mmCIF file of C-alpha atoms in Angstrom:
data_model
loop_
_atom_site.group_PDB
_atom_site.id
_atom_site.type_symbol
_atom_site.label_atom_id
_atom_site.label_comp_id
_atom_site.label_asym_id
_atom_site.label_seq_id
_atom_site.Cartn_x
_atom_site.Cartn_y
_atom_site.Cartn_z
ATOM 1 C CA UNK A 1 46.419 64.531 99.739
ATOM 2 C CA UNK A 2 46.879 68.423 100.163
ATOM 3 C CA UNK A 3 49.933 69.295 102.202
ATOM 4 C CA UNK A 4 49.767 72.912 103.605
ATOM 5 C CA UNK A 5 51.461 75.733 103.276
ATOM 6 C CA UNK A 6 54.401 76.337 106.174
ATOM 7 C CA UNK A 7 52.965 78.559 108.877
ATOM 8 C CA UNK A 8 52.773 77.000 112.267
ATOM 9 C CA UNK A 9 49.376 77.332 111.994
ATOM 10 C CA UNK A 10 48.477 75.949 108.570
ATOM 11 C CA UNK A 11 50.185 72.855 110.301
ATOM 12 C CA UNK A 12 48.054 72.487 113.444
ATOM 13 C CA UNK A 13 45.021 72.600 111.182
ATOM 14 C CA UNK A 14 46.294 70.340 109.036
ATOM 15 C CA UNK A 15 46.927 68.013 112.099
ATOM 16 C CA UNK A 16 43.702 67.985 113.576
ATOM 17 C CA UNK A 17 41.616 67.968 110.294
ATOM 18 C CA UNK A 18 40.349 64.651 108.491
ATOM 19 C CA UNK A 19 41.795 64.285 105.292
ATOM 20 C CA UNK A 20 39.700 65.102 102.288
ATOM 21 C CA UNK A 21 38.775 63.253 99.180
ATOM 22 C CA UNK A 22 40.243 60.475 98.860
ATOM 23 C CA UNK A 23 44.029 61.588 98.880
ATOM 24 C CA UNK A 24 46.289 59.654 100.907
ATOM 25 C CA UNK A 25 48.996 60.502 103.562
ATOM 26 C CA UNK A 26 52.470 58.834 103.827
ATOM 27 C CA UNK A 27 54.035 59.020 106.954
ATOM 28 C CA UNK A 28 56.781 56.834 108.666
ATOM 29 C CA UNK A 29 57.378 56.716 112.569
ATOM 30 C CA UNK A 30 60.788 56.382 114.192
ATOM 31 C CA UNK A 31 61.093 54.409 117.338
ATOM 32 C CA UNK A 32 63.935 54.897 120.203
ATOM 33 C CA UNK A 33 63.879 52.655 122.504
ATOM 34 C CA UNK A 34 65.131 53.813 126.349
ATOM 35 C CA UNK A 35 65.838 52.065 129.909
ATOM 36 C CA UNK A 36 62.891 51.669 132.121
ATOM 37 C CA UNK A 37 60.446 50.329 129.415
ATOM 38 C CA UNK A 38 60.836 54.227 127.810
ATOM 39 C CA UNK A 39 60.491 55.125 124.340
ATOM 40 C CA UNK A 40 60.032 58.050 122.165
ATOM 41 C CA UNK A 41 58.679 58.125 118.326
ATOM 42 C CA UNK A 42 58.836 60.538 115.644
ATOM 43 C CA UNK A 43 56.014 60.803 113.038
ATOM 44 C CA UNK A 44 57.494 62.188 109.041
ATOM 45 C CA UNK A 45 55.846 62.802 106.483
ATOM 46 C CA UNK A 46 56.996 61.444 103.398
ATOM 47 C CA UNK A 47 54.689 62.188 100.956
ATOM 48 C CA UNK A 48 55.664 61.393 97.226
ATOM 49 C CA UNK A 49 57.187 64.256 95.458
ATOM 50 C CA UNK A 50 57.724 66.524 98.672
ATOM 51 C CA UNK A 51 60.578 66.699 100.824
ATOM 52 C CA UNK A 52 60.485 64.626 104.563
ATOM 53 C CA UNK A 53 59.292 66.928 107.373
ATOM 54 C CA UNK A 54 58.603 66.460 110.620
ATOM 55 C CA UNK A 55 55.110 65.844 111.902
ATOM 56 C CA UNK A 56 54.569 65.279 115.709
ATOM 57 C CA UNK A 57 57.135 63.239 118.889
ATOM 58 C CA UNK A 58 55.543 61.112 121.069
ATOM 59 C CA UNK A 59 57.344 60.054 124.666
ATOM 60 C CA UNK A 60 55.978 57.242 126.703
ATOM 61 C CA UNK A 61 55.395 58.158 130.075
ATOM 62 C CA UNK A 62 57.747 55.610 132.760
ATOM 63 C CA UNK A 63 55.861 56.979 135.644
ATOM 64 C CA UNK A 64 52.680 56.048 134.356
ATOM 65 C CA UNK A 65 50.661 53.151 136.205
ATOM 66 C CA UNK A 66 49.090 52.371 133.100
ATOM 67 C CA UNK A 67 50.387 52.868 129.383
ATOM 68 C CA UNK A 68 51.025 56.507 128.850
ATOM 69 C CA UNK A 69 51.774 58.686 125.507
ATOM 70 C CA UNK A 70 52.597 62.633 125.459
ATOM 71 C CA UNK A 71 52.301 64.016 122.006
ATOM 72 C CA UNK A 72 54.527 67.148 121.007
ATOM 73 C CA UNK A 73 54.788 69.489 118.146
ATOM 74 C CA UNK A 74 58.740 70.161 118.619
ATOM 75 C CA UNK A 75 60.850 67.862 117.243
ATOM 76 C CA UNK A 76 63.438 68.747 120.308
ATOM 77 C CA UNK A 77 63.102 65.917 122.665
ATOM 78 C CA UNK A 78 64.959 68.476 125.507
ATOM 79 C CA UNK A 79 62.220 70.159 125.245
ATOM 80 C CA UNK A 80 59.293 67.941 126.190
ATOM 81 C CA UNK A 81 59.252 67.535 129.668
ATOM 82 C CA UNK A 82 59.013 71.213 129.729
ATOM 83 C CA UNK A 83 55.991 71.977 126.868
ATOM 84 C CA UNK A 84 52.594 71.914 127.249
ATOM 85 C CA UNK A 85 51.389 68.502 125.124
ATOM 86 C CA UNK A 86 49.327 68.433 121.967
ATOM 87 C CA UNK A 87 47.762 65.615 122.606
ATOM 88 C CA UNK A 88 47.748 62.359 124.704
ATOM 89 C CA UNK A 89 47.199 59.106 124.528
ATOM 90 C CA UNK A 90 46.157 56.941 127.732
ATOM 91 C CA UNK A 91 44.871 52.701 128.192
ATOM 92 C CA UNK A 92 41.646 53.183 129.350
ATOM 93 C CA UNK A 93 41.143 49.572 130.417
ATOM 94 C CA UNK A 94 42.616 46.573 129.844
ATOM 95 C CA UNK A 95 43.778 46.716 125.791
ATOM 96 C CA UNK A 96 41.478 49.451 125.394
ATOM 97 C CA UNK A 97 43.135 53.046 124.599
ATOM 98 C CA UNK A 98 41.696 56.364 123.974
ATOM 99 C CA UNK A 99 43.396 59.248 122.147
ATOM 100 C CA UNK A 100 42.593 63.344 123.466
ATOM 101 C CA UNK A 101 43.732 66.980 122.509
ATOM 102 C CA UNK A 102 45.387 68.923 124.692
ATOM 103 C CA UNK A 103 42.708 70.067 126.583
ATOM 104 C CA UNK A 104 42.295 70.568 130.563
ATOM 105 C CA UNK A 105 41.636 67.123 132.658
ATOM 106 C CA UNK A 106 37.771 67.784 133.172
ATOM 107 C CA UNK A 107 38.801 67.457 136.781
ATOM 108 C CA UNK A 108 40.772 70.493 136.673
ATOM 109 C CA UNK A 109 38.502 72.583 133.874
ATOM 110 C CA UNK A 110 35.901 75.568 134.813
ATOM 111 C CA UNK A 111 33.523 74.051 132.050
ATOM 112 C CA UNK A 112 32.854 71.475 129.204
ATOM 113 C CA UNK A 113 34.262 73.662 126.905
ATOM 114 C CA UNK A 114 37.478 73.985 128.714
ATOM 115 C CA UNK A 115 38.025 69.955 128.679
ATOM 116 C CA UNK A 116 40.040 67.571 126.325
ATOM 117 C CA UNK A 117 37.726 66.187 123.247
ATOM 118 C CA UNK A 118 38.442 62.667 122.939
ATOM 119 C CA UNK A 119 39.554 62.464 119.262
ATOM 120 C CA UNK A 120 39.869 58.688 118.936
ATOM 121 C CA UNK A 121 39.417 55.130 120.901
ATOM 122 C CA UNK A 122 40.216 51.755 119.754
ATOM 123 C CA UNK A 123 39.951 48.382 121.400
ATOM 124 C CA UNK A 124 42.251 45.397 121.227
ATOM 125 C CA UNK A 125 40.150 41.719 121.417
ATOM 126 C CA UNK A 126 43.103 39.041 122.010
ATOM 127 C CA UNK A 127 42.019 35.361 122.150
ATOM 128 C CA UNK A 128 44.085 33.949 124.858
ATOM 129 C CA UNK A 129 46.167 31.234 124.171
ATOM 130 C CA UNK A 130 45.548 30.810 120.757
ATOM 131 C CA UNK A 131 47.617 31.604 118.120
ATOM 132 C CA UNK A 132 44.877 33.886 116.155
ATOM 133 C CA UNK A 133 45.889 37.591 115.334
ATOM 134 C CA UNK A 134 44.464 40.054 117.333
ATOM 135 C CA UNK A 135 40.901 41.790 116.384
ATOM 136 C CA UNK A 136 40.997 45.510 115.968
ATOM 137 C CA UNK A 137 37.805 48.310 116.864
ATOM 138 C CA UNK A 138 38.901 51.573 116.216
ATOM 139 C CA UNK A 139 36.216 54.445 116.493
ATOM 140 C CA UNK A 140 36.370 58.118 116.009
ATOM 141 C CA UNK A 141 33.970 60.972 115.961
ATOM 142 C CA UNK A 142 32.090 62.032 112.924
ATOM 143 C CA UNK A 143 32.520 65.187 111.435
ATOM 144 C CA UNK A 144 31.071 67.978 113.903
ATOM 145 C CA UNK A 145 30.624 66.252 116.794
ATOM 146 C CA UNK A 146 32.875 66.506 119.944
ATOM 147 C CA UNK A 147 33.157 63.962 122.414
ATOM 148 C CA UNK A 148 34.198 66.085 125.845
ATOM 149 C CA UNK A 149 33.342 63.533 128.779
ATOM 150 C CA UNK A 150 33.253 64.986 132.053
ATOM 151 C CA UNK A 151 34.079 61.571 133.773
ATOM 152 C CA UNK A 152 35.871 58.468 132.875
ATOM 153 C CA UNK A 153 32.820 56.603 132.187
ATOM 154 C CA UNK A 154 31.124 59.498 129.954
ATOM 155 C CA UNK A 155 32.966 59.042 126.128
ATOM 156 C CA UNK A 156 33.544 56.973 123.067
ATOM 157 C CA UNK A 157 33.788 53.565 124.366
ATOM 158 C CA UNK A 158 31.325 54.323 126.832
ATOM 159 C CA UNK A 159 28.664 54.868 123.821
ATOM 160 C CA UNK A 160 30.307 52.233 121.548
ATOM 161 C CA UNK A 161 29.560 49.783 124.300
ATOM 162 C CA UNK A 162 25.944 50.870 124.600
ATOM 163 C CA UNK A 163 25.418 50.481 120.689
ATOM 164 C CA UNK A 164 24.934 54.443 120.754
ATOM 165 C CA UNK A 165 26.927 54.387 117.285
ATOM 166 C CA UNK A 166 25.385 57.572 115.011
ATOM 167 C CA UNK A 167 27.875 59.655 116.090
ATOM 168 C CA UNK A 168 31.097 57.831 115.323
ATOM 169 C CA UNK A 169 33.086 56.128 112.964
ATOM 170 C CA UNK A 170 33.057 52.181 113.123
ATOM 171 C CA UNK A 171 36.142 50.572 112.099
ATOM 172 C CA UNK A 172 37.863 47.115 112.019
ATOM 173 C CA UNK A 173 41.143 45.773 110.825
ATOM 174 C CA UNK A 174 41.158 43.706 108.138
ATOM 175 C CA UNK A 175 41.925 40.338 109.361
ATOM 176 C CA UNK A 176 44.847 38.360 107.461
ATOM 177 C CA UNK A 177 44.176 35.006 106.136
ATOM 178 C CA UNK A 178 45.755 31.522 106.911
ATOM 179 C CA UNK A 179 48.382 30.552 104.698
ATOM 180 C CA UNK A 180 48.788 26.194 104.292
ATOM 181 C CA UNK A 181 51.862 26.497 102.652
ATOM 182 C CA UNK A 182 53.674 29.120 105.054
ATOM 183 C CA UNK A 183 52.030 27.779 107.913
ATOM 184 C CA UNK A 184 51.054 31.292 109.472
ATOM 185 C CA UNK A 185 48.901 34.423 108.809
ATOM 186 C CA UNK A 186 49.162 36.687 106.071
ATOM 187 C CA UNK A 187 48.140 40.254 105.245
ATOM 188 C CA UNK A 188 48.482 41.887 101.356
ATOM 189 C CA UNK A 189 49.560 45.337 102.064
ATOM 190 C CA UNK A 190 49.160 47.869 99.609
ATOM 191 C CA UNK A 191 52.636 50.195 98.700
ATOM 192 C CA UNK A 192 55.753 48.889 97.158
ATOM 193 C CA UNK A 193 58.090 48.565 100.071
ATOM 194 C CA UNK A 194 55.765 50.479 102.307
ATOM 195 C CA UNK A 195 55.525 47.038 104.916
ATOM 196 C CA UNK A 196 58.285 45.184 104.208
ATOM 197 C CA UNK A 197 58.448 42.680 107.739
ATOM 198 C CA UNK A 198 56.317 40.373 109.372
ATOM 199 C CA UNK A 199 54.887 41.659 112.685
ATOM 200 C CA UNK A 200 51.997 41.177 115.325
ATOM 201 C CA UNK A 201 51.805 44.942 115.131
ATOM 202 C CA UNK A 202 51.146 45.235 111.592
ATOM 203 C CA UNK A 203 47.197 46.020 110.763
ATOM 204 C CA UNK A 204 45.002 47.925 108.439
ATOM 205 C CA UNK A 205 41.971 49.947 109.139
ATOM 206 C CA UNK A 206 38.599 49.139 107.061
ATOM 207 C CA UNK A 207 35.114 49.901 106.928
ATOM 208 C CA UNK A 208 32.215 46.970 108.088
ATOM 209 C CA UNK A 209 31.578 46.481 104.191
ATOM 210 C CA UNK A 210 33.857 47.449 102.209
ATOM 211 C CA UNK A 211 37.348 45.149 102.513
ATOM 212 C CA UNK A 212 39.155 46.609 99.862
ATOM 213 C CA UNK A 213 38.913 49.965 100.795
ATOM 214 C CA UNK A 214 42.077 50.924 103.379
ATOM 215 C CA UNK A 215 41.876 53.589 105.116
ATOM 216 C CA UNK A 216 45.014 53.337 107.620
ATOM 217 C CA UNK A 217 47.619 51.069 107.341
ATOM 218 C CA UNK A 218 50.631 50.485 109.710
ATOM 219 C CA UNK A 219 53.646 48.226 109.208
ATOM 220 C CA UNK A 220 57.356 47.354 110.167
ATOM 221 C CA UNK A 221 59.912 48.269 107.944
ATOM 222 C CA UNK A 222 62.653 47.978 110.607
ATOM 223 C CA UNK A 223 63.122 47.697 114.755
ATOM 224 C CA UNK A 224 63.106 51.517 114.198
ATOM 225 C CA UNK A 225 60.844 52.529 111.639
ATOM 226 C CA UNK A 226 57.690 51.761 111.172
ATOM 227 C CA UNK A 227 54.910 53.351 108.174
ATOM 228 C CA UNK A 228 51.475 54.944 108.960
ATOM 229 C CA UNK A 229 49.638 55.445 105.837
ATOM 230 C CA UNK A 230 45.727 57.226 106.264
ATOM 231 C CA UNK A 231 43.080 58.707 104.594
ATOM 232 C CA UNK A 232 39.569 60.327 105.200
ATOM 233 C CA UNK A 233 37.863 59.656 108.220
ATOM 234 C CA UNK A 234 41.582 60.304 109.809
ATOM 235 C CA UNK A 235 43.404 63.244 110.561
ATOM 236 C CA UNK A 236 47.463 62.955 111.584
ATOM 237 C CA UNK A 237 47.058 63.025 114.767
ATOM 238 C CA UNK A 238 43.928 60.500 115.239
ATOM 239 C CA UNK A 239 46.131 58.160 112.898
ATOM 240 C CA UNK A 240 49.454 58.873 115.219
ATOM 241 C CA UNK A 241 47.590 57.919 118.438
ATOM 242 C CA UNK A 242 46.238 54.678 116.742
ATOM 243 C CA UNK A 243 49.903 53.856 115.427
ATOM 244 C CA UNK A 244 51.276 54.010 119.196
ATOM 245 C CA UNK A 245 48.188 51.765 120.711
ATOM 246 C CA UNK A 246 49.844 49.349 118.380
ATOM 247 C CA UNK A 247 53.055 49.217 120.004
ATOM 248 C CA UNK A 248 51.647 47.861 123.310
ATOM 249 C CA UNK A 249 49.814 45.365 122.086
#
């Protein structure tokens, strides 16, 4: 995948831009866990060949009544509570999260075109008291359309649950198969040493009909560190937010 050039704002283009071709991005996130249920994550990039550089933070909101993510560009955590967020990502229900820019609340906005485009939603289907992993629905917009909802019940999983599907993205995790011998789950990833332990928060991103094609994978490496590798339909950001859902679940 092209990496761009250093200016500030080659990066925040890069950042909010699906991927082209078929190039893939290598990223790793870094958790810290804090008192009061707190955390904060840093997304790297590590692509082969290229030195590791700092992507995007992420701090999970305590106050929050529901789960809560701010999304920064500075890698200074000091410096958080006081800056503006790139983007945000908020439970919209129960196991159901949606991902925004940094756009106005449309509460608080003069127009449509002053409030936050939803950039990504994803749902989480848990069977209760079974042992079966978890079913994945991740959606985002197609290229060149914007989903700016002017209410709660006016976005992405709003037309997802209406079957209004032509202007999104439609994808599923590929779901790991039962293993006799080990008597649990299991789930190939693809990397040497890019997902290298077991965990419920491991997953990869397909298409309806095409299994072998990933096109975002997240794993455990470590309590701390964690990979997110993505390609086309996904830009950083989009595959950030989705990483984080994954740590509630």
């Amino acid at each position: 995948a092209m990496v761009p050039q250093e200016e500030p704002r080659y990066w925040k283009q890069f950042l909010t831009t699906p991927i082209e071709g078929d190039g893939v991005v290598y990223t790793v996130i870094e958790r810290t866990k804090q008192s009061m249920g707190g955390a904060t994550f840093k997304m790297f990039l590590e692509q082969p060949g290229t030195e590791t550089r700092f992507l995007m933070g992420a701090m999970k909101i305590k106050s929050s009544r529901t789960p809560n993510y701010h999304i920064f560009l500075d890698e200074s955590e000091s410096s958080w509570k006081d800056k503006k967020y790139f983007g945000k990502l908020r439970m919209n229900g129960s196991r159901q999260y949606v991902a925004y820019d940094g756009g106005l609340n449309p509460k608080k906005g003069k127009s449509r075109g002053d409030s936050r485009k939803q950039l990504a939603a994803i749902i989480f289907d848990l069977e209760q008291g079974t042992n079966c992993p978890r079913k994945i629905t991740a959606m985002v917009p197609q290229e060149g359309q914007s989903f700016r909802p002017l209410s709660d019940n006016d976005g992405m999983l709003d037309d997802y649950m209406m079957g209004k599907l032509d202007n999104m993205h439609i994808l599923r995790n590929k779901f790991p198969k039962f293993n006799e011998e080990l008597g649990c789950y299991v789930l190939k990833f693809k990397g040497k040493g890019r997902v290298t332990k077991a965990s419920a928060k491991n997953f990869m991103l397909i298409q309806e009909d095409d299994e072998d094609h990933i096109l975002l994978q997240f794993g455990k490496q470590s309590d701390t560190r964690f990979t997110c590798d993505f390609r086309h339909p996904f830009c950083p950001l989009q595959a950030f937010a989705l990483a984080l859902s994954s740590f509630d679940v």
